[in-house]
Amino acid sequence: METKIFKIDPSDICDGSISDCADIIRRGGLVSFPTETVYGLGADATDASAASKIYAAKGRPSDNPLIIHVASPADADKYAYTDELYKRLADAFMPGPLTVIMKKRDIVPDGVTGGLDSVAVRCPSHPIAKALIEKSGVAIAAPSANISGSPSPTLAEHVISDMSGKIDAIIAGGECEIGLESTIVKIDGDKLILLRPGAITADALRCVCENVKISDAVTHMLAENEKPLSPGMKYRHYAPSVPLVLLEGEADKVLTFLHNAQNAEKCAILCYHEEFEDLRQERLIDIGAQEDLSTQAQRLFAALRDADKLDCDIIYAHLPTKDGMGLALYNRLIRAAAHTILHVTSASVIHHKNH
Ligand code: AMP
Ligand code: MG
C-alpha cells in the first residue's frame, strides 16, 4: 500500500491534515503519529480488526497488549473502571508520559488487550496526538511505531524506514521530546506496581501513592518459565543487529578500555559528551553529558539506530545508574544488550564474549 506522509508543525497544527488522518482511523486504518514519548502506531481502539492490523504491520506477538490513548484523563472511564487512585495519578501527571493499567470495560476488544481483562490507558500531552484523538472521536490503540524488536522511533524518518508501505499514513511532526516510552503502572488496590520505568520516576509516583513496588522484570532477566505481569517484558527489544555491551566501572578505567577497544576492534561507542573529544572520531556517538539523563533519554533510540548503521562488529555503551530517570535508561539498555554487562577493571581485556 502507499503510505501518505503528512508533515505537521506541532506549534501550528493544520486541521485539514488531522481530519484526513482521523478519517483513516475511523475507517479502520493505521496512522503513525508523534507523542511526547515516542512515535505511536495508531488504530481505533474499539475496532478489533483495525487493531489486528497493528500486530501485522509491526510483526508483534498477539499476546502483547496495546496501550490505548485518550484525549482527556476523564475519558479513561469510558474504557476502564477508574478509581480514586487513578484520579490522583491523573491530577498529578496527565496529560503526560504515564500509562495506567486498570480493569477494562467491554467496549475494549480482547484483541487490543492480548486477552487480558485489564487495559493500559494513557493521555498524551503532545498537541498532534491530542488533536488526532479528539478528531477521531475514539480512543486510539497505539504501540510504538517500530518493527517489533527494534528501537522505538523518536523521529519521523525512523517510522518511514520501518513502516513505509505497511500502513496508511505517517504524521511527520518532528523529534519526540522525551525519547523513551511512557512509565507504566498497574493499580493493585491501594498499591502501584511499576512495570516499565519512564520519565515519571518511581520517586515522583511515591509523592502520589506511598506504596510503589518496582517489578523485578524492570531490572532483571526473566527466568525461562517466568510469566511477567506485563507480557511485553518477555520479548527481546531495542536490539541492534550486532552485540551491544554495557560498561560499568571507574570513569578513567572505562575510558582507557574504550581507547584500547578502538585500536583492537571495529566498535561503535555511545559515549558521554565529556569523553567525546578524548576518543578517536570514528563510529562515535555523543549520547549527552553524564549527568544529563534527559538528553541521554532523548538520544538513546536514535543512537542505537545510528550505531547499527555503522560498519561495526560491536557497540559499547555505559551502564546507567538506576536513580531517577536513570532507571528507564537502564531498563532499555539492559534489554538492548541482552543483559551483557562488562565490569571494567584495569585488567580488562577485549574478551567479553562469555559475559
Ligand atoms: P508499547 O505499546 O510498545 O509501548 O508497549 C506497551 C507495553 O505495555 C507492553 O510491554 C505491554 O506488555 C504493556 N501492556 C499493555 N497493556 C497491558 C496490560 N493490560 N497489562 C499489562 N501490561 C500491559
Ligand atoms: Mg514498543
Coordinates of C-alpha atoms and ligand atoms in Angstrom, one line a residue:
M1 CA 0.0 0.0 0.0
E2 CA 1.0 3.6 -0.5
T3 CA 1.8 5.4 2.8
K4 CA 0.8 9.0 2.8
I5 CA 3.1 11.4 4.7
F6 CA 1.6 14.4 6.4
K7 CA 4.1 17.0 7.6
I8 CA 2.6 18.9 10.5
D9 CA 4.2 21.5 12.7
P10 CA 3.3 20.8 16.3
S11 CA 3.1 24.5 17.1
D12 CA 0.8 25.2 14.1
I13 CA -1.4 22.3 13.6
C14 CA -3.2 22.0 10.3
D15 CA -6.8 21.0 10.8
G16 CA -7.1 19.6 7.2
S17 CA -4.4 17.0 7.7
I18 CA -5.6 16.0 11.1
S19 CA -9.1 15.5 9.7
D20 CA -7.7 13.3 6.9
C21 CA -5.8 11.2 9.4
A22 CA -8.8 10.9 11.8
D23 CA -10.9 9.7 8.8
I24 CA -8.3 6.9 8.3
I25 CA -8.6 5.9 11.9
R26 CA -12.4 5.9 11.8
R27 CA -12.4 3.8 8.7
G28 CA -10.2 1.2 10.4
G29 CA -6.8 2.2 9.0
L30 CA -3.4 2.8 10.6
V31 CA -1.8 6.2 11.3
S32 CA 1.6 6.8 12.9
F33 CA 1.7 10.0 15.0
P34 CA 4.2 11.7 17.3
T35 CA 3.8 11.8 21.0
E36 CA 6.0 13.4 23.7
T37 CA 7.5 9.9 24.4
V38 CA 8.0 8.1 21.0
Y39 CA 6.1 7.8 17.7
G40 CA 2.9 5.6 18.1
L41 CA 1.2 3.4 15.5
G42 CA -2.5 4.1 16.0
A43 CA -5.8 2.4 15.2
D44 CA -9.3 2.7 16.5
A45 CA -9.1 1.0 20.0
T46 CA -12.7 -0.2 19.8
D47 CA -12.3 -2.0 16.5
A48 CA -10.7 -5.4 16.8
S49 CA -9.9 -5.8 13.1
A50 CA -8.2 -2.4 13.0
A51 CA -6.1 -3.3 16.0
S52 CA -5.1 -6.6 14.4
K53 CA -3.5 -4.7 11.5
I54 CA -1.1 -3.1 14.1
Y55 CA 0.2 -6.5 15.1
A56 CA 0.6 -7.4 11.4
A57 CA 2.5 -4.2 10.5
K58 CA 4.8 -4.5 13.4
G59 CA 5.3 -8.2 13.4
R60 CA 4.2 -8.0 17.1
P61 CA 3.2 -11.2 19.1
S62 CA -0.6 -11.1 19.5
D63 CA -0.4 -11.7 23.3
N64 CA 1.5 -8.3 23.8
P65 CA -1.3 -5.9 24.6
L66 CA -1.6 -2.3 23.3
I67 CA -1.8 1.0 25.2
I68 CA -5.0 3.0 24.4
H69 CA -4.7 6.7 24.1
V70 CA -7.4 9.1 25.2
A71 CA -7.8 12.9 24.6
S72 CA -8.5 13.8 28.3
P73 CA -7.8 11.9 31.5
A74 CA -11.6 11.7 32.3
D75 CA -12.2 9.7 29.0
A76 CA -10.3 6.8 30.6
D77 CA -13.6 5.9 32.4
K78 CA -15.2 5.0 29.1
Y79 CA -12.7 2.2 28.6
A80 CA -11.6 1.2 32.1
Y81 CA -13.0 1.1 35.6
T82 CA -11.2 4.1 37.1
D83 CA -10.9 4.7 40.8
E84 CA -9.7 7.3 43.3
L85 CA -6.0 6.4 42.9
Y86 CA -6.3 6.8 39.1
K87 CA -7.8 10.3 39.7
R88 CA -4.9 11.2 41.9
L89 CA -2.4 10.0 39.3
A90 CA -4.3 11.8 36.5
D91 CA -4.3 15.1 38.5
A92 CA -0.5 14.8 39.1
F93 CA 0.8 13.5 35.8
M94 CA -1.8 13.8 33.0
P95 CA -1.7 14.7 30.2
G96 CA 1.8 13.2 30.1
P97 CA 4.1 10.2 29.9
L98 CA 2.2 7.9 32.3
T99 CA 0.2 4.8 31.4
V100 CA -2.1 3.2 34.0
I101 CA -3.4 -0.3 33.8
M102 CA -6.9 -0.9 35.2
K103 CA -9.7 -3.4 34.7
K104 CA -11.1 -3.0 31.2
R105 CA -14.7 -2.3 30.1
D106 CA -16.4 -4.4 27.5
I107 CA -16.0 -1.7 24.8
V108 CA -12.3 -2.6 24.5
P109 CA -12.0 -5.8 22.4
D110 CA -9.9 -8.7 23.7
G111 CA -7.7 -8.3 20.6
V112 CA -6.4 -5.0 22.0
T113 CA -5.5 -6.3 25.4
G114 CA -4.0 -9.6 24.3
G115 CA -6.9 -11.4 26.0
L116 CA -6.3 -9.8 29.4
D117 CA -9.1 -8.4 31.5
S118 CA -7.2 -5.2 32.1
V119 CA -6.4 -2.3 29.8
A120 CA -3.5 0.2 29.7
V121 CA -4.6 3.8 29.3
R122 CA -2.6 6.9 28.6
C123 CA -3.4 10.6 27.9
P124 CA -0.6 12.1 25.8
S125 CA 0.3 15.8 26.1
H126 CA 1.7 16.1 22.5
P127 CA -0.6 18.6 20.6
I128 CA -0.7 16.4 17.4
A129 CA -1.6 13.3 19.4
K130 CA -4.3 15.2 21.3
A131 CA -5.7 16.7 18.1
L132 CA -5.8 13.4 16.3
I133 CA -7.5 11.5 19.2
E134 CA -10.1 14.3 19.6
K135 CA -10.9 14.5 15.9
S136 CA -11.1 10.7 15.7
G137 CA -13.7 10.6 18.5
V138 CA -12.4 7.3 19.8
A139 CA -9.5 6.1 21.9
I140 CA -6.5 5.2 19.7
A141 CA -4.7 2.0 20.5
A142 CA -1.0 2.6 19.7
P143 CA 2.2 0.8 20.5
S144 CA 5.5 2.3 19.4
A145 CA 5.7 2.6 15.6
N146 CA 8.8 0.4 15.1
I147 CA 9.1 -3.1 13.7
S148 CA 8.8 -5.4 16.8
G149 CA 12.2 -5.8 18.5
S150 CA 13.8 -2.6 17.0
P151 CA 14.4 0.6 18.9
S152 CA 11.3 2.8 19.3
P153 CA 11.1 5.6 16.8
T154 CA 11.8 9.1 18.0
L155 CA 11.9 10.8 14.6
A156 CA 9.5 10.5 11.6
E157 CA 12.4 9.1 9.5
H158 CA 12.6 6.1 11.8
V159 CA 8.9 5.4 11.2
I160 CA 9.3 5.9 7.5
S161 CA 12.1 3.4 7.4
D162 CA 10.2 0.8 9.5
M163 CA 6.6 1.3 8.3
S164 CA 6.6 2.6 4.7
G165 CA 4.3 0.5 2.5
K166 CA 2.7 -1.2 5.5
I167 CA 0.4 1.5 7.0
D168 CA -2.0 4.2 5.6
A169 CA -0.3 7.3 6.9
I170 CA 2.5 8.8 8.9
I171 CA 2.3 12.2 10.6
A172 CA 5.8 13.7 10.5
G173 CA 5.8 16.1 13.4
G174 CA 9.4 16.4 14.5
E175 CA 11.5 14.9 17.3
C176 CA 9.9 13.4 20.3
E177 CA 10.8 15.4 23.4
I178 CA 11.2 12.6 26.0
G179 CA 12.5 9.8 23.7
L180 CA 11.7 6.8 25.9
E181 CA 8.3 5.2 26.2
S182 CA 5.8 6.1 29.0
T183 CA 6.1 4.9 32.5
I184 CA 3.6 2.0 33.0
V185 CA 2.0 1.3 36.4
K186 CA -0.7 -1.2 37.3
I187 CA -3.2 -0.2 40.0
D188 CA -3.4 -3.0 42.6
G189 CA -5.8 -1.9 45.3
D190 CA -4.0 1.0 47.1
K191 CA -0.7 -0.1 45.6
L192 CA 1.1 0.7 42.3
I193 CA 3.3 -1.8 40.5
L194 CA 5.8 -0.1 38.3
L195 CA 6.0 -2.3 35.2
R196 CA 8.0 -0.1 32.9
P197 CA 10.1 2.9 34.1
G198 CA 9.9 6.2 32.1
A199 CA 10.1 10.0 32.6
I200 CA 7.6 9.8 35.5
T201 CA 10.0 8.3 38.0
A202 CA 9.3 6.0 41.0
D203 CA 10.0 8.9 43.4
A204 CA 7.5 11.1 41.6
L205 CA 4.9 8.3 41.8
R206 CA 5.6 8.0 45.6
C207 CA 4.5 11.6 46.0
V208 CA 1.0 10.4 45.0
C209 CA 1.0 6.8 46.3
E210 CA 3.0 5.6 49.3
N211 CA 3.1 2.1 48.1
V212 CA 5.0 1.7 44.8
K213 CA 6.6 -1.6 44.0
I214 CA 9.1 -1.9 41.2
S215 CA 8.5 -5.1 39.3
D216 CA 11.6 -7.4 39.2
A217 CA 11.3 -7.6 35.4
V218 CA 12.4 -3.9 35.2
T219 CA 16.0 -4.7 36.2
H220 CA 16.4 -8.5 35.9
M221 CA 16.3 -11.1 33.3
L222 CA 13.2 -13.2 33.5
A223 CA 13.6 -16.9 34.0
E224 CA 12.6 -19.0 31.1
N225 CA 9.3 -20.2 32.6
E226 CA 8.5 -16.9 34.4
K227 CA 5.3 -15.2 33.5
P228 CA 5.7 -11.4 33.6
L229 CA 2.9 -9.0 34.8
S230 CA 3.4 -7.2 31.5
P231 CA 3.6 -9.5 28.5
G232 CA 5.9 -7.1 26.6
M233 CA 8.6 -7.7 29.2
K234 CA 9.5 -11.1 28.0
Y235 CA 10.3 -10.0 24.5
R236 CA 13.7 -9.0 23.2
H237 CA 13.6 -5.4 22.4
Y238 CA 15.6 -2.4 21.1
A239 CA 18.3 -4.7 20.0
P240 CA 20.8 -3.7 17.3
S241 CA 22.0 -6.3 14.9
V242 CA 25.5 -6.5 16.4
P243 CA 26.2 -7.2 20.1
L244 CA 25.8 -4.3 22.5
V245 CA 28.0 -4.5 25.6
L246 CA 27.4 -2.2 28.6
L247 CA 30.4 -1.0 30.5
E248 CA 30.5 -0.4 34.3
G249 CA 33.5 0.8 36.3
E250 CA 35.6 3.8 37.3
A251 CA 35.4 6.6 34.6
D252 CA 39.2 6.6 33.8
K253 CA 39.3 2.8 33.5
V254 CA 36.3 2.8 31.2
L255 CA 37.9 5.5 29.1
T256 CA 41.2 3.5 28.8
F257 CA 39.1 0.4 27.9
L258 CA 37.4 2.4 25.1
H259 CA 40.7 3.7 23.8
N260 CA 42.0 0.1 23.6
A261 CA 38.8 -1.1 22.1
Q262 CA 39.1 1.5 19.3
N263 CA 42.6 0.1 18.5
A264 CA 41.6 -3.5 18.7
E265 CA 38.3 -3.9 17.0
K266 CA 35.7 -2.3 14.8
C267 CA 33.5 -0.9 17.6
A268 CA 30.9 1.8 17.7
I269 CA 30.7 3.8 21.0
L270 CA 27.8 5.6 22.6
C271 CA 29.9 7.9 24.8
Y272 CA 29.2 10.7 27.2
H273 CA 29.7 14.2 25.9
E274 CA 32.7 14.7 28.3
E275 CA 34.5 11.8 26.6
F276 CA 33.8 12.8 23.0
E277 CA 37.0 14.8 22.4
D278 CA 39.2 12.2 24.1
L279 CA 38.2 9.4 21.8
R280 CA 39.1 8.7 18.2
Q281 CA 36.4 10.4 16.0
E282 CA 35.3 7.2 14.4
R283 CA 32.0 5.4 15.0
L284 CA 31.5 7.7 18.0
I285 CA 28.1 8.9 19.1
D286 CA 27.7 11.6 21.7
I287 CA 24.8 10.5 24.0
G288 CA 24.8 13.6 26.2
A289 CA 26.6 14.8 29.3
Q290 CA 26.9 12.1 32.0
E291 CA 24.6 13.9 34.5
D292 CA 22.1 15.0 31.8
L293 CA 19.8 12.0 31.8
S294 CA 17.0 13.7 29.9
T295 CA 19.3 14.3 26.9
Q296 CA 20.6 10.7 27.1
A297 CA 16.9 9.5 27.1
Q298 CA 16.0 11.7 24.1
R299 CA 19.0 10.5 22.1
L300 CA 19.2 6.8 23.1
F301 CA 17.0 5.1 20.5
A302 CA 18.3 7.3 17.6
A303 CA 21.8 6.5 18.8
L304 CA 21.1 2.7 18.7
R305 CA 19.7 3.0 15.2
D306 CA 22.6 5.1 14.0
A307 CA 25.2 2.8 15.6
D308 CA 23.6 -0.1 13.9
K309 CA 24.1 1.5 10.5
L310 CA 27.8 2.0 11.1
D311 CA 30.2 -0.7 9.9
C312 CA 31.0 -2.2 13.2
D313 CA 31.2 -5.6 14.9
I314 CA 30.2 -4.5 18.4
I315 CA 28.7 -1.5 20.2
Y316 CA 29.7 -0.2 23.6
A317 CA 27.7 2.0 25.9
H318 CA 27.8 3.0 29.6
L319 CA 25.6 1.1 32.1
P320 CA 23.4 3.8 33.5
T321 CA 22.7 4.2 37.2
K322 CA 19.2 3.2 38.4
D323 CA 18.5 6.6 40.0
G324 CA 15.6 8.7 38.8
M325 CA 15.3 8.8 35.1
G326 CA 18.4 6.5 35.0
L327 CA 16.2 3.5 35.8
A328 CA 14.4 4.0 32.4
L329 CA 17.7 4.2 30.6
Y330 CA 19.0 1.2 32.5
N331 CA 15.8 -0.9 31.7
R332 CA 16.0 -0.1 27.9
L333 CA 19.8 -0.6 27.7
I334 CA 20.0 -3.9 29.5
R335 CA 17.3 -5.3 27.2
A336 CA 19.0 -4.0 24.1
A337 CA 22.3 -5.6 25.4
A338 CA 20.5 -8.8 26.4
H339 CA 22.0 -8.2 29.9
T340 CA 25.6 -8.2 28.7
I341 CA 27.4 -6.1 31.3
L342 CA 31.2 -5.9 31.5
H343 CA 32.7 -4.7 34.7
V344 CA 35.9 -2.8 33.6
T345 CA 38.9 -3.1 35.8
S346 CA 42.5 -2.1 34.9
A347 CA 43.0 -5.8 33.9
S348 CA 40.0 -5.8 31.5
V349 CA 40.9 -7.1 28.1
I350 CA 38.8 -7.0 24.9
H351 CA 37.4 -10.5 25.5
H352 CA 33.8 -10.3 26.7
K353 CA 32.1 -13.0 24.7
N354 CA 31.3 -15.0 27.8
H355 CA 29.9 -12.3 29.9
Ligands
AMP1 P1 4.4 -0.4 23.6 O1 3.0 -0.4 23.1 O2 5.4 -0.9 22.5 O3 4.7 0.9 24.2 O4 4.4 -1.5 24.7 C1 3.3 -1.5 25.6 C2 3.7 -2.2 26.9 O5 2.6 -2.2 27.7 C3 4.0 -3.7 26.6 O6 5.1 -4.0 27.4 C4 2.7 -4.4 27.1 O7 3.0 -5.7 27.6 C5 2.3 -3.4 28.3 N1 0.8 -3.5 28.5 C6 -0.2 -3.0 27.7 N2 -1.4 -3.4 28.3 C7 -1.1 -4.1 29.4 C8 -2.0 -4.8 30.3 N3 -3.3 -4.7 30.2 N4 -1.4 -5.4 31.3 C9 0.0 -5.5 31.4 N5 0.8 -4.9 30.6 C10 0.3 -4.2 29.5
MG2 MG 7.2 -0.8 21.8

